[in-house]
Amino acid sequence: MRGTMVDTEQIGDGVVIRPRFDPVARPFESLTDDQWHEAWERPVLDTVAALQQAHREGVRRIVVVVPVTSMSGGSQYVHVAAPAEAIRVLVKSAARQWGAAGVTVNAVAIAPARVLDDPGAAGPVSIAPAPLDSADPAAVIGFLCSEAAGDITGQTVTVDGGAWM
Amino acid sequence: MSSLEGRTAIVTGAGQGVGEGIARTLAARGANVVIAARRAETGEPIAASIRDGGGVAVCIPTDVTRRADVEACVESAVDRFGALEIVVHNAFSGAAPHRLEELDLDRHWTPMSRTGVWAVLYCGQAAWPHLRAAGSRGRFVLVTSPSGIEGSVNIPLYSAVKAAERGIAKSLAREWGPSGVTVNCLAPVAASPALAGAFAGNPGLRAAIEARTPLGRVGDPVHDVGTVAAFLAGDDSGYVTGQTIVCDGGSFVGL
């Protein structure tokens, strides 16, 4: 049995869900059904399972991490943008369904360089004052996992040094 | 509005609703239209109706969840009309209300994933050699939904699948841009059998939708949605790619 395509971590009162994406640039016309299954179905469904588990366990702060490629798109990264954007919008739907119970669900969009092999193909052009892979999302994730973030839900916070606006 | 005279367009899910409206509008603008409907019983009457009105249309029964079907549809279209410039992927099925914590994946996920995302893979890959040959006349249009942008409290996985289509469009716009081919999304709210069914099951739904829509009505598949699809399919949109045009009477006005 293959392992999950999602890593989870408890931070404070919250749970951080990090789906794993295929980091290799692949021309769209070269994608096989097997590659598409691995790249599209598994990260999305495993994220759904992680969200369900967090809900069952009564977690009140859920943060899901995706690459900015979800919003920007990326040449030769259709197989990443599709699941990443699906997951990013899934966060909004989960926030809508579980908000009345006091559960917040947010997304953090991180620099493609932290996820993909060829971030140059992934869309955004850097205007950051430092290398893109130095944009560390930990502080933002920590805040979204805190009680202080209780009025923030269904949002995407981009932490990429300003590469994509 | 530019003419589509002589161009060939495949419209999936064109046997009813939004797809039918798009097909009728493209045909009225001069395109040779392939009605790619799952069942000939629904697709052929649409094609015949277009022909009766002086347009050019054929029905090629196509199950978009089957790669071989999609490839055969594309090849048949090219054999018949000599080229393929436009593909509109509209076919979709399976949206049913659900809670995230109580999912039946066979019911709530697989049909939508297959018709909404796998079909984009099949349509895009089969059409790509012909769209590339069409160069700056090549168009790939994906019919998504406003809920693919804002999420949904009632049908979360539907929103996810529709969001994925937007991610695909943005990426393909970058990937195919150097060839001149554009890739865009259209996010409509319009009359369709699915929406009619929802209205039948929820008597207050129509009034609720109209109340939250600045233009105060549900869109018409031909006059409100088909016209926007024709814009995305024609020369007037040649410098527009990677975008989503929300066509919902102003209901969704966010980013």
GROMACS .gro file of C-alpha atoms in nm:
model
  420
    1MET     CA    1   0.000   0.000   0.000
    2ARG     CA    2   0.138   0.339  -0.095
    3GLY     CA    3   0.187   0.605   0.167
    4THR     CA    4  -0.012   0.922   0.193
    5MET     CA    5   0.065   1.224  -0.024
    6VAL     CA    6   0.012   1.453   0.274
    7ASP     CA    7   0.227   1.544   0.572
    8THR     CA    8   0.055   1.673   0.885
    9GLU     CA    9   0.199   1.853   1.183
   10GLN     CA   10   0.046   1.985   1.503
   11ILE     CA   11   0.137   2.343   1.582
   12GLY     CA   12  -0.015   2.489   1.896
   13ASP     CA   13  -0.389   2.428   1.881
   14GLY     CA   14  -0.380   2.375   1.512
   15VAL     CA   15  -0.294   2.121   1.248
   16VAL     CA   16  -0.089   2.203   0.940
   17ILE     CA   17  -0.155   1.993   0.630
   18ARG     CA   18   0.113   1.988   0.364
   19PRO     CA   19   0.012   1.803   0.047
   20ARG     CA   20   0.304   1.672  -0.156
   21PHE     CA   21   0.314   1.755  -0.527
   22ASP     CA   22   0.512   1.605  -0.813
   23PRO     CA   23   0.808   1.846  -0.831
   24VAL     CA   24   0.921   1.749  -1.181
   25ALA     CA   25   0.836   1.977  -1.475
   26ARG     CA   26   0.639   1.774  -1.730
   27PRO     CA   27   0.502   1.895  -2.065
   28PHE     CA   28   0.124   1.859  -2.066
   29GLU     CA   29   0.119   1.644  -2.377
   30SER     CA   30   0.356   1.394  -2.212
   31LEU     CA   31   0.141   1.324  -1.905
   32THR     CA   32   0.026   0.965  -1.879
   33ASP     CA   33  -0.285   0.840  -1.704
   34ASP     CA   34  -0.072   0.693  -1.427
   35GLN     CA   35   0.113   1.021  -1.375
   36TRP     CA   36  -0.215   1.211  -1.376
   37HIS     CA   37  -0.363   0.977  -1.117
   38GLU     CA   38  -0.061   1.023  -0.891
   39ALA     CA   39  -0.039   1.399  -0.943
   40TRP     CA   40  -0.409   1.493  -0.945
   41GLU     CA   41  -0.615   1.239  -0.752
   42ARG     CA   42  -0.390   1.142  -0.467
   43PRO     CA   43  -0.287   1.483  -0.325
   44VAL     CA   44  -0.648   1.604  -0.335
   45LEU     CA   45  -0.806   1.295  -0.183
   46ASP     CA   46  -0.534   1.259   0.079
   47THR     CA   47  -0.587   1.623   0.174
   48VAL     CA   48  -0.959   1.555   0.207
   49ALA     CA   49  -0.874   1.263   0.437
   50ALA     CA   50  -0.644   1.484   0.644
   51LEU     CA   51  -0.914   1.749   0.675
   52GLN     CA   52  -1.165   1.484   0.783
   53GLN     CA   53  -0.924   1.351   1.047
   54ALA     CA   54  -0.858   1.698   1.184
   55HIS     CA   55  -1.233   1.757   1.202
   56ARG     CA   56  -1.292   1.425   1.379
   57GLU     CA   57  -1.026   1.512   1.634
   58GLY     CA   58  -1.191   1.845   1.709
   59VAL     CA   59  -0.907   2.061   1.577
   60ARG     CA   60  -1.013   2.426   1.568
   61ARG     CA   61  -0.733   2.570   1.355
   62ILE     CA   62  -0.646   2.405   1.025
   63VAL     CA   63  -0.385   2.540   0.783
   64VAL     CA   64  -0.315   2.390   0.441
   65VAL     CA   65   0.007   2.473   0.256
   66VAL     CA   66   0.017   2.492  -0.125
   67PRO     CA   67   0.257   2.647  -0.376
   68VAL     CA   68   0.169   2.982  -0.531
   69THR     CA   69   0.155   2.786  -0.856
   70SER     CA   70  -0.204   2.708  -0.757
   71MET     CA   71  -0.297   3.067  -0.836
   72SER     CA   72  -0.033   3.166  -1.089
   73GLY     CA   73  -0.026   2.847  -1.294
   74GLY     CA   74   0.303   2.719  -1.427
   75SER     CA   75   0.427   2.610  -1.765
   76GLN     CA   76   0.484   2.234  -1.753
   77TYR     CA   77   0.323   2.229  -1.410
   78VAL     CA   78  -0.039   2.160  -1.501
   79HIS     CA   79  -0.011   1.850  -1.284
   80VAL     CA   80   0.070   2.069  -0.983
   81ALA     CA   81  -0.155   2.368  -1.047
   82ALA     CA   82  -0.465   2.147  -1.085
   83PRO     CA   83  -0.446   1.972  -0.747
   84ALA     CA   84  -0.300   2.272  -0.568
   85GLU     CA   85  -0.580   2.505  -0.680
   86ALA     CA   86  -0.840   2.239  -0.606
   87ILE     CA   87  -0.701   2.209  -0.253
   88ARG     CA   88  -0.682   2.587  -0.209
   89VAL     CA   89  -1.051   2.625  -0.295
   90LEU     CA   90  -1.138   2.316  -0.089
   91VAL     CA   91  -1.006   2.515   0.205
   92LYS     CA   92  -1.270   2.782   0.139
   93SER     CA   93  -1.546   2.523   0.124
   94ALA     CA   94  -1.428   2.359   0.448
   95ALA     CA   95  -1.421   2.702   0.610
   96ARG     CA   96  -1.781   2.757   0.499
   97GLN     CA   97  -1.900   2.418   0.629
   98TRP     CA   98  -1.719   2.419   0.962
   99GLY     CA   99  -1.714   2.789   1.049
  100ALA     CA  100  -2.029   2.777   1.259
  101ALA     CA  101  -1.857   2.520   1.482
  102GLY     CA  102  -1.569   2.758   1.549
  103VAL     CA  103  -1.328   2.583   1.317
  104THR     CA  104  -1.108   2.799   1.096
  105VAL     CA  105  -0.950   2.668   0.778
  106ASN     CA  106  -0.695   2.873   0.586
  107ALA     CA  107  -0.435   2.827   0.316
  108VAL     CA  108  -0.078   2.950   0.300
  109ALA     CA  109   0.067   2.983  -0.048
  110ILE     CA  110   0.442   2.944  -0.054
  111ALA     CA  111   0.712   3.012  -0.310
  112PRO     CA  112   0.730   2.750  -0.587
  113ALA     CA  113   1.103   2.724  -0.521
  114ARG     CA  114   1.023   2.550  -0.192
  115VAL     CA  115   0.824   2.279  -0.370
  116LEU     CA  116   0.913   2.245  -0.737
  117ASP     CA  117   1.229   2.149  -0.921
  118ASP     CA  118   1.199   2.425  -1.181
  119PRO     CA  119   1.041   2.728  -1.014
  120GLY     CA  120   1.141   2.944  -1.307
  121ALA     CA  121   0.884   2.760  -1.516
  122ALA     CA  122   0.622   2.794  -1.248
  123GLY     CA  123   0.513   3.143  -1.333
  124PRO     CA  124   0.590   3.425  -1.094
  125VAL     CA  125   0.886   3.652  -1.159
  126SER     CA  126   1.082   3.736  -0.850
  127ILE     CA  127   1.077   4.089  -0.717
  128ALA     CA  128   1.177   3.969  -0.372
  129PRO     CA  129   1.476   4.130  -0.204
  130ALA     CA  130   1.608   3.787  -0.112
  131PRO     CA  131   1.611   3.447  -0.282
  132LEU     CA  132   1.259   3.311  -0.315
  133ASP     CA  133   1.328   2.994  -0.126
  134SER     CA  134   1.418   3.205   0.177
  135ALA     CA  135   1.059   3.321   0.219
  136ASP     CA  136   0.980   3.123   0.533
  137PRO     CA  137   0.608   3.071   0.599
  138ALA     CA  138   0.654   2.935   0.954
  139ALA     CA  139   0.557   3.254   1.136
  140VAL     CA  140   0.241   3.303   0.929
  141ILE     CA  141   0.144   2.940   0.975
  142GLY     CA  142   0.202   2.971   1.348
  143PHE     CA  143  -0.022   3.277   1.366
  144LEU     CA  144  -0.302   3.108   1.171
  145CYS     CA  145  -0.283   2.818   1.417
  146SER     CA  146  -0.328   3.050   1.714
  147GLU     CA  147  -0.640   3.168   1.897
  148ALA     CA  148  -0.561   3.521   1.780
  149ALA     CA  149  -0.647   3.417   1.424
  150GLY     CA  150  -1.000   3.312   1.516
  151ASP     CA  151  -1.169   3.565   1.289
  152ILE     CA  152  -0.966   3.464   0.984
  153THR     CA  153  -1.104   3.177   0.782
  154GLY     CA  154  -1.129   3.070   0.419
  155GLN     CA  155  -0.835   3.292   0.333
  156THR     CA  156  -0.514   3.238   0.139
  157VAL     CA  157  -0.207   3.414   0.275
  158THR     CA  158   0.074   3.430   0.022
  159VAL     CA  159   0.423   3.404   0.171
  160ASP     CA  160   0.657   3.420  -0.127
  161GLY     CA  161   0.853   3.741  -0.086
  162GLY     CA  162   0.620   3.926  -0.319
  163ALA     CA  163   0.684   3.713  -0.623
  164TRP     CA  164   0.317   3.678  -0.713
  165MET     CA  165   0.059   3.946  -0.644
  166MET     CA  166  -1.785   4.046  -3.282
  167SER     CA  167  -1.549   3.855  -3.508
  168SER     CA  168  -1.677   3.580  -3.735
  169LEU     CA  169  -1.594   3.215  -3.676
  170GLU     CA  170  -1.661   3.133  -4.040
  171GLY     CA  171  -1.475   2.824  -4.152
  172ARG     CA  172  -1.338   2.735  -3.811
  173THR     CA  173  -1.416   2.407  -3.647
  174ALA     CA  174  -1.523   2.384  -3.285
  175ILE     CA  175  -1.581   2.083  -3.064
  176VAL     CA  176  -1.818   2.151  -2.776
  177THR     CA  177  -1.839   1.875  -2.517
  178GLY     CA  178  -2.161   1.829  -2.324
  179ALA     CA  179  -2.344   2.014  -2.601
  180GLY     CA  180  -2.656   1.799  -2.582
  181GLN     CA  181  -2.825   2.032  -2.336
  182GLY     CA  182  -2.800   2.341  -2.120
  183VAL     CA  183  -2.492   2.562  -2.130
  184GLY     CA  184  -2.311   2.342  -2.381
  185GLU     CA  185  -2.606   2.354  -2.617
  186GLY     CA  186  -2.618   2.731  -2.583
  187ILE     CA  187  -2.248   2.762  -2.662
  188ALA     CA  188  -2.276   2.528  -2.960
  189ARG     CA  189  -2.571   2.719  -3.103
  190THR     CA  190  -2.391   3.051  -3.066
  191LEU     CA  191  -2.067   2.930  -3.223
  192ALA     CA  192  -2.265   2.787  -3.513
  193ALA     CA  193  -2.453   3.113  -3.555
  194ARG     CA  194  -2.117   3.287  -3.583
  195GLY     CA  195  -2.018   3.056  -3.868
  196ALA     CA  196  -1.824   2.778  -3.700
  197ASN     CA  197  -1.847   2.415  -3.801
  198VAL     CA  198  -1.967   2.272  -3.473
  199VAL     CA  199  -1.915   1.922  -3.341
  200ILE     CA  200  -2.175   1.835  -3.080
  201ALA     CA  201  -1.976   1.601  -2.856
  202ALA     CA  202  -2.256   1.460  -2.645
  203ARG     CA  203  -2.242   1.137  -2.451
  204ARG     CA  204  -2.563   1.016  -2.608
  205ALA     CA  205  -2.669   1.060  -2.970
  206GLU     CA  206  -3.028   1.088  -2.850
  207THR     CA  207  -2.949   1.424  -2.695
  208GLY     CA  208  -2.677   1.544  -2.931
  209GLU     CA  209  -2.821   1.463  -3.270
  210PRO     CA  210  -3.138   1.671  -3.229
  211ILE     CA  211  -2.923   1.972  -3.142
  212ALA     CA  212  -2.704   1.920  -3.448
  213ALA     CA  213  -3.012   1.875  -3.667
  214SER     CA  214  -3.168   2.189  -3.529
  215ILE     CA  215  -2.853   2.387  -3.608
  216ARG     CA  216  -2.844   2.247  -3.960
  217ASP     CA  217  -3.213   2.330  -4.006
  218GLY     CA  218  -3.126   2.687  -3.918
  219GLY     CA  219  -2.857   2.703  -4.184
  220GLY     CA  220  -2.560   2.621  -3.966
  221VAL     CA  221  -2.301   2.348  -3.992
  222ALA     CA  222  -2.309   2.087  -3.717
  223VAL     CA  223  -2.257   1.718  -3.661
  224CYS     CA  224  -2.306   1.505  -3.354
  225ILE     CA  225  -2.024   1.272  -3.256
  226PRO     CA  226  -2.129   1.069  -2.953
  227THR     CA  227  -1.844   1.101  -2.705
  228ASP     CA  228  -1.792   0.987  -2.350
  229VAL     CA  229  -1.532   1.241  -2.234
  230THR     CA  230  -1.421   1.011  -1.952
  231ARG     CA  231  -1.282   0.770  -2.210
  232ARG     CA  232  -0.956   0.871  -2.375
  233ALA     CA  233  -1.028   0.665  -2.686
  234ASP     CA  234  -1.365   0.833  -2.732
  235VAL     CA  235  -1.214   1.179  -2.710
  236GLU     CA  236  -0.934   1.093  -2.951
  237ALA     CA  237  -1.184   0.949  -3.197
  238CYS     CA  238  -1.400   1.261  -3.171
  239VAL     CA  239  -1.106   1.488  -3.247
  240GLU     CA  240  -0.991   1.277  -3.540
  241SER     CA  241  -1.343   1.259  -3.681
  242ALA     CA  242  -1.378   1.635  -3.658
  243VAL     CA  243  -1.049   1.691  -3.839
  244ASP     CA  244  -1.130   1.429  -4.102
  245ARG     CA  245  -1.464   1.591  -4.170
  246PHE     CA  246  -1.371   1.960  -4.160
  247GLY     CA  247  -0.996   1.958  -4.231
  248ALA     CA  248  -0.878   2.127  -3.913
  249LEU     CA  249  -0.966   2.197  -3.551
  250GLU     CA  250  -0.928   2.548  -3.410
  251ILE     CA  251  -1.157   2.553  -3.105
  252VAL     CA  252  -1.232   2.313  -2.820
  253VAL     CA  253  -1.485   2.405  -2.552
  254HIS     CA  254  -1.493   2.155  -2.267
  255ASN     CA  255  -1.826   2.190  -2.092
  256ALA     CA  256  -1.932   1.833  -2.016
  257PHE     CA  257  -1.978   1.764  -1.647
  258SER     CA  258  -2.181   1.537  -1.428
  259GLY     CA  259  -2.219   1.423  -1.073
  260ALA     CA  260  -2.264   1.731  -0.857
  261ALA     CA  261  -2.464   1.634  -0.550
  262PRO     CA  262  -2.475   1.806  -0.209
  263HIS     CA  263  -2.239   1.664   0.051
  264ARG     CA  264  -2.062   1.729   0.378
  265LEU     CA  265  -1.685   1.696   0.381
  266GLU     CA  266  -1.698   1.473   0.687
  267GLU     CA  267  -1.953   1.236   0.528
  268LEU     CA  268  -1.825   1.162   0.180
  269ASP     CA  269  -1.903   0.878  -0.054
  270LEU     CA  270  -1.619   0.915  -0.301
  271ASP     CA  271  -1.780   0.694  -0.564
  272ARG     CA  272  -2.077   0.928  -0.565
  273HIS     CA  273  -1.936   1.265  -0.466
  274TRP     CA  274  -1.595   1.259  -0.629
  275THR     CA  275  -1.534   1.015  -0.910
  276PRO     CA  276  -1.796   1.134  -1.162
  277MET     CA  277  -1.689   1.496  -1.121
  278SER     CA  278  -1.318   1.420  -1.128
  279ARG     CA  279  -1.361   1.212  -1.441
  280THR     CA  280  -1.581   1.454  -1.636
  281GLY     CA  281  -1.426   1.772  -1.503
  282VAL     CA  282  -1.052   1.708  -1.481
  283TRP     CA  283  -0.960   1.381  -1.648
  284ALA     CA  284  -1.162   1.491  -1.950
  285VAL     CA  285  -0.958   1.811  -1.971
  286LEU     CA  286  -0.644   1.597  -1.989
  287TYR     CA  287  -0.795   1.387  -2.267
  288CYS     CA  288  -0.942   1.679  -2.462
  289GLY     CA  289  -0.629   1.890  -2.432
  290GLN     CA  290  -0.388   1.616  -2.530
  291ALA     CA  291  -0.597   1.498  -2.824
  292ALA     CA  292  -0.657   1.849  -2.953
  293TRP     CA  293  -0.310   1.990  -2.894
  294PRO     CA  294  -0.147   1.895  -3.228
  295HIS     CA  295  -0.439   2.055  -3.413
  296LEU     CA  296  -0.460   2.363  -3.192
  297ARG     CA  297  -0.085   2.412  -3.231
  298ALA     CA  298  -0.126   2.387  -3.608
  299ALA     CA  299  -0.399   2.651  -3.586
  300GLY     CA  300  -0.153   2.885  -3.411
  301SER     CA  301  -0.306   3.218  -3.314
  302ARG     CA  302  -0.653   3.086  -3.403
  303GLY     CA  303  -0.623   2.800  -3.155
  304ARG     CA  304  -0.859   2.820  -2.859
  305PHE     CA  305  -0.913   2.595  -2.557
  306VAL     CA  306  -1.203   2.709  -2.339
  307LEU     CA  307  -1.294   2.537  -2.013
  308VAL     CA  308  -1.637   2.588  -1.859
  309THR     CA  309  -1.586   2.621  -1.486
  310SER     CA  310  -1.798   2.784  -1.215
  311PRO     CA  311  -1.792   3.081  -0.979
  312SER     CA  312  -1.780   2.828  -0.697
  313GLY     CA  313  -1.446   2.717  -0.836
  314ILE     CA  314  -1.323   3.055  -0.715
  315GLU     CA  315  -1.515   3.114  -0.392
  316GLY     CA  316  -1.575   2.759  -0.270
  317SER     CA  317  -1.914   2.615  -0.179
  318VAL     CA  318  -2.086   2.528   0.145
  319ASN     CA  319  -2.308   2.272  -0.030
  320ILE     CA  320  -2.083   2.100  -0.284
  321PRO     CA  321  -1.719   2.134  -0.173
  322LEU     CA  322  -1.574   1.873  -0.409
  323TYR     CA  323  -1.754   2.030  -0.703
  324SER     CA  324  -1.579   2.355  -0.619
  325ALA     CA  325  -1.247   2.175  -0.595
  326VAL     CA  326  -1.286   2.016  -0.936
  327LYS     CA  327  -1.391   2.346  -1.092
  328ALA     CA  328  -1.094   2.517  -0.926
  329ALA     CA  329  -0.863   2.256  -1.074
  330GLU     CA  330  -0.986   2.351  -1.419
  331ARG     CA  331  -0.876   2.708  -1.351
  332GLY     CA  332  -0.533   2.589  -1.243
  333ILE     CA  333  -0.505   2.389  -1.561
  334ALA     CA  334  -0.610   2.685  -1.776
  335LYS     CA  335  -0.354   2.919  -1.620
  336SER     CA  336  -0.076   2.666  -1.662
  337LEU     CA  337  -0.168   2.572  -2.018
  338ALA     CA  338  -0.194   2.941  -2.107
  339ARG     CA  339   0.172   2.974  -2.010
  340GLU     CA  340   0.274   2.648  -2.174
  341TRP     CA  341   0.088   2.694  -2.501
  342GLY     CA  342   0.122   3.071  -2.526
  343PRO     CA  343   0.436   3.065  -2.740
  344SER     CA  344   0.239   2.877  -3.006
  345GLY     CA  345  -0.029   3.146  -3.011
  346VAL     CA  346  -0.298   2.920  -2.864
  347THR     CA  347  -0.504   3.075  -2.586
  348VAL     CA  348  -0.656   2.892  -2.290
  349ASN     CA  349  -0.930   3.051  -2.083
  350CYS     CA  350  -1.214   2.964  -1.847
  351LEU     CA  351  -1.575   3.070  -1.855
  352ALA     CA  352  -1.762   3.061  -1.523
  353PRO     CA  353  -2.136   3.088  -1.588
  354VAL     CA  354  -2.456   3.068  -1.392
  355ALA     CA  355  -2.722   2.985  -1.649
  356ALA     CA  356  -3.035   2.785  -1.706
  357SER     CA  357  -2.966   2.415  -1.749
  358PRO     CA  358  -3.134   2.085  -1.673
  359ALA     CA  359  -2.914   2.054  -1.365
  360LEU     CA  360  -3.021   2.393  -1.236
  361ALA     CA  361  -3.384   2.319  -1.321
  362GLY     CA  362  -3.355   2.004  -1.115
  363ALA     CA  363  -3.212   2.201  -0.826
  364PHE     CA  364  -3.500   2.448  -0.853
  365ALA     CA  365  -3.749   2.161  -0.849
  366GLY     CA  366  -3.592   2.019  -0.536
  367ASN     CA  367  -3.565   2.353  -0.359
  368PRO     CA  368  -3.859   2.583  -0.430
  369GLY     CA  369  -3.684   2.887  -0.282
  370LEU     CA  370  -3.361   2.847  -0.472
  371ARG     CA  371  -3.449   3.048  -0.782
  372ALA     CA  372  -3.563   3.344  -0.577
  373ALA     CA  373  -3.249   3.320  -0.363
  374ILE     CA  374  -3.022   3.321  -0.666
  375GLU     CA  375  -3.206   3.608  -0.827
  376ALA     CA  376  -3.198   3.806  -0.504
  377ARG     CA  377  -2.821   3.782  -0.474
  378THR     CA  378  -2.764   3.856  -0.843
  379PRO     CA  379  -2.734   4.225  -0.925
  380LEU     CA  380  -2.887   4.171  -1.268
  381GLY     CA  381  -3.172   3.985  -1.099
  382ARG     CA  382  -3.205   3.682  -1.322
  383VAL     CA  383  -3.049   3.349  -1.416
  384GLY     CA  384  -2.842   3.362  -1.734
  385ASP     CA  385  -2.953   3.239  -2.074
  386PRO     CA  386  -2.724   2.973  -2.225
  387VAL     CA  387  -2.730   3.129  -2.573
  388HIS     CA  388  -2.761   3.503  -2.528
  389ASP     CA  389  -2.569   3.544  -2.202
  390VAL     CA  390  -2.315   3.260  -2.201
  391GLY     CA  391  -2.278   3.155  -2.563
  392THR     CA  392  -2.186   3.507  -2.664
  393VAL     CA  393  -1.901   3.517  -2.412
  394ALA     CA  394  -1.782   3.176  -2.529
  395ALA     CA  395  -1.787   3.308  -2.886
  396PHE     CA  396  -1.570   3.598  -2.778
  397LEU     CA  397  -1.320   3.358  -2.621
  398ALA     CA  398  -1.333   3.140  -2.932
  399GLY     CA  399  -1.269   3.416  -3.181
  400ASP     CA  400  -1.008   3.668  -3.291
  401ASP     CA  401  -1.132   3.944  -3.061
  402SER     CA  402  -0.987   3.762  -2.760
  403GLY     CA  403  -0.649   3.690  -2.917
  404TYR     CA  404  -0.459   3.873  -2.642
  405VAL     CA  405  -0.659   3.718  -2.356
  406THR     CA  406  -0.522   3.399  -2.204
  407GLY     CA  407  -0.508   3.230  -1.865
  408GLN     CA  408  -0.819   3.419  -1.754
  409THR     CA  409  -1.156   3.329  -1.608
  410ILE     CA  410  -1.455   3.532  -1.724
  411VAL     CA  411  -1.729   3.508  -1.465
  412CYS     CA  412  -2.064   3.527  -1.641
  413ASP     CA  413  -2.319   3.523  -1.361
  414GLY     CA  414  -2.506   3.852  -1.362
  415GLY     CA  415  -2.268   3.998  -1.106
  416SER     CA  416  -2.337   3.751  -0.826
  417PHE     CA  417  -1.967   3.691  -0.768
  418VAL     CA  418  -1.776   4.017  -0.762
  419GLY     CA  419  -1.465   3.921  -0.568
  420LEU     CA  420  -1.112   3.900  -0.700
   0.00000   0.00000   0.00000
